[in-house]
Amino acid sequence: MDALVLAAGPNNGRLRSCHTASMEALIPIGRRPMVDYVVQALRHCREINRIVVVGPLALSDYYLEDQRVTVVSGGKDPIESLQCGLAALAVPAGRTEPAKHDVLTDGAVLADQAFSASDKGRDRCEKADQLLVVTGDLPLLTPQVLEAFLHACRSREGDVFYPVVRREDCERRYPDVRRTYVRLQEGWVTGGNLLLIRPSVIPRALTRARRFVRLRKSPLALSRLLGWSFLIRFLLRRLTIAQVEARVSELFRLRAVGVLSSSPELGIDVDKPSDLELVRRCLAGLSS
């Protein structure tokens, strides 16, 4: 399968106080940019073939010697960046034109040209059995953790698989970690920052996904979209993973599966200074 790394987020939030890099993916951990830890985990995962990094084109020179890795610029939001990555994957492996680091330079426009307007490119991407989508701020990710997650996914039938990690597993391995947890009937859990998806379901799910992105700062509108009965069960802590799966499946018109994992590395993203400090301590000596 192929992998898509979303790493186009600008460094204009809380991490700005830690480093002046223009994009979060470029913030160094040791001698390497943060996103490289994700790329190397994917490179050494036996399940992964091509890797597309949607992020700063400055990373292109970093992977000039690796024909498996392509770097393309992103869009103005995660949905548009996803389209940019899909467009790059629609270009056949080994194609020499355009150059691998210049496949996309204008987010939405070229994504539409290469993915939506190109029947052959779209068909090639959609016929792929599965695609792994990962955020570029998971530097603790390892090939072993990835392979364990992918193995767990194979035991279930679905279109999209999303890791769910118990709070006790996170805090047992990383006592200093600060994560956002939700209470389900299975206990306190947190979500991962990657998903395994069947590319053929992406086009019909994109419209609803864009709506979620637009409404993310409007709790009332988002509540209407999710449904009040769903939210009431959530507030009363009566929701189960199976019920969340069912609601997501209904909303996005696909089969969603939540995969319980004991690997906190799937969800420890770097979005604040304490996260960066934690991963730098954990990765000290492994960054050369």
Tab-separated table of C-alpha atoms in Angstrom:
chain	number	residue	atom	x	y	z
A	1	MET	CA	0.000	0.000	0.000
A	2	ASP	CA	0.992	3.650	-0.336
A	3	ALA	CA	1.220	6.262	2.409
A	4	LEU	CA	0.342	9.942	2.490
A	5	VAL	CA	1.891	12.239	5.108
A	6	LEU	CA	0.022	15.475	5.883
A	7	ALA	CA	2.694	17.982	6.896
A	8	ALA	CA	1.571	21.343	5.504
A	9	GLY	CA	0.608	23.060	8.751
A	10	PRO	CA	2.178	26.512	9.251
A	11	ASN	CA	4.153	27.136	12.424
A	12	ASN	CA	1.927	29.944	13.677
A	13	GLY	CA	0.597	28.423	16.897
A	14	ARG	CA	2.017	27.463	20.264
A	15	LEU	CA	5.138	25.847	18.774
A	16	ARG	CA	6.231	29.194	17.352
A	17	SER	CA	7.812	29.991	20.720
A	18	CYS	CA	10.044	26.905	20.372
A	19	HIS	CA	11.406	27.476	16.867
A	20	THR	CA	11.054	29.940	13.995
A	21	ALA	CA	10.638	27.317	11.243
A	22	SER	CA	7.968	28.399	8.777
A	23	MET	CA	6.133	25.080	9.044
A	24	GLU	CA	5.744	22.703	11.968
A	25	ALA	CA	7.075	19.783	9.924
A	26	LEU	CA	10.456	21.548	9.708
A	27	ILE	CA	10.919	22.019	13.457
A	28	PRO	CA	14.096	20.109	14.328
A	29	ILE	CA	14.295	17.218	16.744
A	30	GLY	CA	17.998	16.635	17.117
A	31	ARG	CA	19.479	17.059	13.645
A	32	ARG	CA	16.382	16.050	11.712
A	33	PRO	CA	13.109	17.789	10.851
A	34	MET	CA	10.155	16.418	12.798
A	35	VAL	CA	8.394	14.968	9.761
A	36	ASP	CA	11.438	12.861	8.865
A	37	TYR	CA	10.787	10.589	11.842
A	38	VAL	CA	7.403	9.779	10.332
A	39	VAL	CA	8.874	9.250	6.863
A	40	GLN	CA	11.577	6.918	8.186
A	41	ALA	CA	9.016	4.862	10.119
A	42	LEU	CA	7.060	4.458	6.882
A	43	ARG	CA	10.176	3.666	4.836
A	44	HIS	CA	11.041	0.786	7.153
A	45	CYS	CA	7.506	-0.567	7.394
A	46	ARG	CA	7.262	-3.700	5.245
A	47	GLU	CA	3.695	-2.871	4.186
A	48	ILE	CA	4.467	0.520	2.616
A	49	ASN	CA	5.476	1.182	-0.992
A	50	ARG	CA	5.268	4.812	-2.170
A	51	ILE	CA	5.284	7.721	0.278
A	52	VAL	CA	3.907	11.164	-0.572
A	53	VAL	CA	4.708	13.983	1.841
A	54	VAL	CA	2.313	16.925	1.516
A	55	GLY	CA	4.273	19.769	3.020
A	56	PRO	CA	7.101	22.258	2.478
A	57	LEU	CA	8.893	21.754	-0.834
A	58	ALA	CA	12.139	22.467	1.012
A	59	LEU	CA	11.972	18.806	2.046
A	60	SER	CA	12.434	17.719	-1.578
A	61	ASP	CA	16.220	17.962	-1.378
A	62	TYR	CA	16.119	15.856	1.773
A	63	TYR	CA	14.771	12.859	-0.158
A	64	LEU	CA	16.494	13.285	-3.540
A	65	GLU	CA	18.169	9.883	-3.218
A	66	ASP	CA	14.966	8.045	-2.319
A	67	GLN	CA	12.697	7.356	-5.293
A	68	ARG	CA	9.961	6.040	-2.987
A	69	VAL	CA	9.409	9.481	-1.441
A	70	THR	CA	7.684	12.366	-3.229
A	71	VAL	CA	7.200	15.828	-1.720
A	72	VAL	CA	4.346	18.061	-2.896
A	73	SER	CA	2.979	21.337	-1.614
A	74	GLY	CA	-0.252	21.382	0.367
A	75	GLY	CA	-3.532	23.235	0.287
A	76	LYS	CA	-5.127	25.748	2.598
A	77	ASP	CA	-6.651	23.103	4.879
A	78	PRO	CA	-6.240	19.365	5.610
A	79	ILE	CA	-8.937	18.376	3.110
A	80	GLU	CA	-7.265	20.259	0.286
A	81	SER	CA	-3.879	18.856	1.299
A	82	LEU	CA	-5.342	15.364	1.157
A	83	GLN	CA	-6.445	16.063	-2.413
A	84	CYS	CA	-2.945	17.256	-3.262
A	85	GLY	CA	-1.510	13.992	-1.992
A	86	LEU	CA	-4.066	11.929	-3.887
A	87	ALA	CA	-3.206	13.818	-7.059
A	88	ALA	CA	0.473	12.989	-6.597
A	89	LEU	CA	-0.332	9.322	-6.061
A	90	ALA	CA	-2.329	9.370	-9.306
A	91	VAL	CA	0.949	9.946	-11.174
A	92	PRO	CA	2.398	6.525	-12.110
A	93	ALA	CA	5.420	5.406	-10.104
A	94	GLY	CA	8.647	5.913	-12.028
A	95	ARG	CA	7.284	8.703	-14.227
A	96	THR	CA	10.060	11.179	-14.951
A	97	GLU	CA	7.879	14.127	-15.955
A	98	PRO	CA	7.093	16.232	-14.006
A	99	ALA	CA	10.029	16.056	-11.596
A	100	LYS	CA	9.127	14.241	-8.436
A	101	HIS	CA	9.465	17.310	-6.232
A	102	ASP	CA	7.385	19.473	-8.613
A	103	VAL	CA	4.312	17.253	-9.054
A	104	LEU	CA	2.128	19.852	-7.355
A	105	THR	CA	2.800	23.465	-6.547
A	106	ASP	CA	-0.656	25.005	-6.375
A	107	GLY	CA	-2.805	22.995	-4.009
A	108	ALA	CA	-6.444	22.951	-5.057
A	109	VAL	CA	-5.940	23.879	-8.721
A	110	LEU	CA	-3.505	21.110	-9.539
A	111	ALA	CA	-5.294	18.638	-7.286
A	112	ASP	CA	-8.411	19.153	-9.367
A	113	GLN	CA	-6.447	18.873	-12.614
A	114	ALA	CA	-4.524	15.732	-11.704
A	115	PHE	CA	-7.140	13.919	-9.621
A	116	SER	CA	-10.628	15.108	-10.495
A	117	ALA	CA	-10.141	15.921	-14.168
A	118	SER	CA	-7.927	12.963	-14.990
A	119	ASP	CA	-10.025	9.829	-15.270
A	120	LYS	CA	-6.966	7.611	-15.573
A	121	GLY	CA	-5.258	9.169	-12.580
A	122	ARG	CA	-8.400	9.033	-10.479
A	123	ASP	CA	-9.067	5.417	-11.435
A	124	ARG	CA	-5.488	4.429	-10.665
A	125	CYS	CA	-5.700	5.929	-7.186
A	126	GLU	CA	-9.190	4.673	-6.392
A	127	LYS	CA	-8.407	1.113	-7.475
A	128	ALA	CA	-5.670	0.891	-4.847
A	129	ASP	CA	-6.862	-1.402	-2.092
A	130	GLN	CA	-5.839	0.751	0.871
A	131	LEU	CA	-4.055	4.009	1.652
A	132	LEU	CA	-2.413	4.982	4.933
A	133	VAL	CA	-2.844	8.662	5.841
A	134	VAL	CA	-0.574	9.954	8.626
A	135	THR	CA	0.032	13.396	10.094
A	136	GLY	CA	3.599	14.658	10.032
A	137	ASP	CA	3.753	15.437	13.752
A	138	LEU	CA	4.052	11.866	15.111
A	139	PRO	CA	7.822	11.582	15.627
A	140	LEU	CA	7.530	8.654	18.076
A	141	LEU	CA	6.014	6.466	15.366
A	142	THR	CA	7.962	3.270	14.597
A	143	PRO	CA	7.735	0.598	11.884
A	144	GLN	CA	6.752	-1.961	14.518
A	145	VAL	CA	3.857	0.175	15.780
A	146	LEU	CA	2.652	0.737	12.216
A	147	GLU	CA	2.802	-2.951	11.360
A	148	ALA	CA	0.907	-3.910	14.528
A	149	PHE	CA	-1.862	-1.433	13.665
A	150	LEU	CA	-2.103	-2.659	10.073
A	151	HIS	CA	-2.206	-6.267	11.285
A	152	ALA	CA	-5.090	-5.421	13.638
A	153	CYS	CA	-6.987	-3.787	10.767
A	154	ARG	CA	-6.825	-6.974	8.726
A	155	SER	CA	-9.043	-8.779	11.236
A	156	ARG	CA	-11.979	-6.411	10.526
A	157	GLU	CA	-14.042	-5.521	7.478
A	158	GLY	CA	-14.262	-1.813	6.726
A	159	ASP	CA	-13.504	1.164	4.508
A	160	VAL	CA	-11.690	3.325	7.047
A	161	PHE	CA	-9.824	2.264	10.184
A	162	TYR	CA	-8.947	4.648	13.021
A	163	PRO	CA	-6.794	3.819	16.069
A	164	VAL	CA	-8.149	4.303	19.585
A	165	VAL	CA	-5.713	4.183	22.520
A	166	ARG	CA	-6.635	3.736	26.172
A	167	ARG	CA	-5.518	6.410	28.613
A	168	GLU	CA	-3.768	3.900	30.872
A	169	ASP	CA	-1.596	2.704	27.979
A	170	CYS	CA	-0.553	6.276	27.150
A	171	GLU	CA	0.290	7.199	30.727
A	172	ARG	CA	1.991	3.894	31.509
A	173	ARG	CA	4.555	4.330	28.760
A	174	TYR	CA	4.744	8.138	28.777
A	175	PRO	CA	3.822	9.408	32.272
A	176	ASP	CA	4.444	13.048	31.312
A	177	VAL	CA	2.237	13.043	28.233
A	178	ARG	CA	-0.694	15.468	28.148
A	179	ARG	CA	-3.473	14.280	25.867
A	180	THR	CA	-7.170	15.003	25.411
A	181	TYR	CA	-9.261	11.985	26.397
A	182	VAL	CA	-12.944	11.185	26.042
A	183	ARG	CA	-14.980	8.839	28.187
A	184	LEU	CA	-16.694	5.953	26.415
A	185	GLN	CA	-18.169	2.839	27.945
A	186	GLU	CA	-14.850	1.126	27.221
A	187	GLY	CA	-13.066	3.715	29.402
A	188	TRP	CA	-11.036	6.877	28.825
A	189	VAL	CA	-9.562	6.875	25.321
A	190	THR	CA	-7.780	9.128	22.856
A	191	GLY	CA	-7.678	8.973	19.079
A	192	GLY	CA	-4.684	8.380	16.874
A	193	ASN	CA	-3.357	10.693	14.186
A	194	LEU	CA	-3.517	8.344	11.250
A	195	LEU	CA	-6.088	6.317	9.402
A	196	LEU	CA	-6.181	3.478	6.937
A	197	ILE	CA	-8.701	4.141	4.193
A	198	ARG	CA	-9.969	2.578	0.991
A	199	PRO	CA	-9.314	5.273	-1.657
A	200	SER	CA	-12.515	4.489	-3.557
A	201	VAL	CA	-14.647	5.903	-0.703
A	202	ILE	CA	-12.799	9.220	-0.486
A	203	PRO	CA	-14.671	11.163	-3.210
A	204	ARG	CA	-18.106	10.605	-1.695
A	205	ALA	CA	-16.841	11.385	1.822
A	206	LEU	CA	-15.072	14.637	0.920
A	207	THR	CA	-18.181	16.815	0.789
A	208	ARG	CA	-19.199	15.878	4.328
A	209	ALA	CA	-15.593	16.171	5.515
A	210	ARG	CA	-15.401	19.736	4.174
A	211	ARG	CA	-18.598	20.551	6.029
A	212	PHE	CA	-17.080	19.264	9.272
A	213	VAL	CA	-14.026	21.464	8.720
A	214	ARG	CA	-16.239	24.519	8.097
A	215	LEU	CA	-18.357	23.880	11.215
A	216	ARG	CA	-15.553	22.915	13.593
A	217	LYS	CA	-15.749	26.333	15.340
A	218	SER	CA	-19.545	26.308	15.593
A	219	PRO	CA	-20.587	23.871	18.357
A	220	LEU	CA	-24.302	24.375	17.708
A	221	ALA	CA	-24.075	23.657	13.980
A	222	LEU	CA	-21.751	20.713	14.588
A	223	SER	CA	-24.174	19.328	17.150
A	224	ARG	CA	-26.994	19.418	14.615
A	225	LEU	CA	-24.827	17.558	12.134
A	226	LEU	CA	-23.876	14.833	14.602
A	227	GLY	CA	-27.379	14.512	16.012
A	228	TRP	CA	-28.627	15.438	19.473
A	229	SER	CA	-29.253	11.864	20.619
A	230	PHE	CA	-25.646	10.997	19.800
A	231	LEU	CA	-24.385	13.998	21.772
A	232	ILE	CA	-26.612	13.252	24.752
A	233	ARG	CA	-25.264	9.700	24.931
A	234	PHE	CA	-21.765	11.129	24.734
A	235	LEU	CA	-22.396	13.614	27.549
A	236	LEU	CA	-23.892	10.856	29.697
A	237	ARG	CA	-20.851	8.673	28.942
A	238	ARG	CA	-23.015	5.965	27.449
A	239	LEU	CA	-21.421	5.854	24.014
A	240	THR	CA	-19.537	2.762	22.899
A	241	ILE	CA	-16.911	2.477	20.186
A	242	ALA	CA	-19.433	0.491	18.142
A	243	GLN	CA	-21.966	3.347	18.361
A	244	VAL	CA	-19.347	5.866	17.250
A	245	GLU	CA	-18.475	3.577	14.342
A	246	ALA	CA	-22.135	3.385	13.342
A	247	ARG	CA	-22.651	7.171	13.429
A	248	VAL	CA	-19.485	7.933	11.473
A	249	SER	CA	-20.417	5.250	8.945
A	250	GLU	CA	-23.848	6.820	8.503
A	251	LEU	CA	-22.539	10.370	8.180
A	252	PHE	CA	-19.811	9.572	5.675
A	253	ARG	CA	-21.557	6.731	3.836
A	254	LEU	CA	-18.798	4.215	4.466
A	255	ARG	CA	-17.870	1.462	6.922
A	256	ALA	CA	-15.859	2.998	9.771
A	257	VAL	CA	-13.931	0.844	12.239
A	258	GLY	CA	-12.326	1.921	15.515
A	259	VAL	CA	-9.259	-0.194	16.280
A	260	LEU	CA	-8.224	-0.450	19.928
A	261	SER	CA	-4.444	-0.234	20.191
A	262	SER	CA	-2.003	-0.356	23.084
A	263	SER	CA	0.508	1.864	21.210
A	264	PRO	CA	0.395	5.505	22.365
A	265	GLU	CA	2.884	6.399	19.622
A	266	LEU	CA	-0.077	6.419	17.240
A	267	GLY	CA	-1.538	9.453	18.984
A	268	ILE	CA	1.249	11.472	20.596
A	269	ASP	CA	1.337	14.397	18.199
A	270	VAL	CA	3.408	17.525	18.711
A	271	ASP	CA	1.200	20.600	18.915
A	272	LYS	CA	2.488	22.393	22.022
A	273	PRO	CA	5.870	23.043	23.696
A	274	SER	CA	5.456	20.291	26.304
A	275	ASP	CA	4.896	17.752	23.504
A	276	LEU	CA	8.068	18.865	21.746
A	277	GLU	CA	10.043	18.643	24.980
A	278	LEU	CA	8.712	15.125	25.602
A	279	VAL	CA	9.590	13.744	22.177
A	280	ARG	CA	13.011	15.393	22.196
A	281	ARG	CA	13.779	13.603	25.460
A	282	CYS	CA	12.480	10.308	24.109
A	283	LEU	CA	14.400	10.586	20.843
A	284	ALA	CA	17.679	11.902	22.246
A	285	GLY	CA	20.489	9.938	20.652
A	286	LEU	CA	18.300	8.671	17.786
A	287	SER	CA	18.290	11.804	15.655
A	288	SER	CA	21.642	11.701	13.906
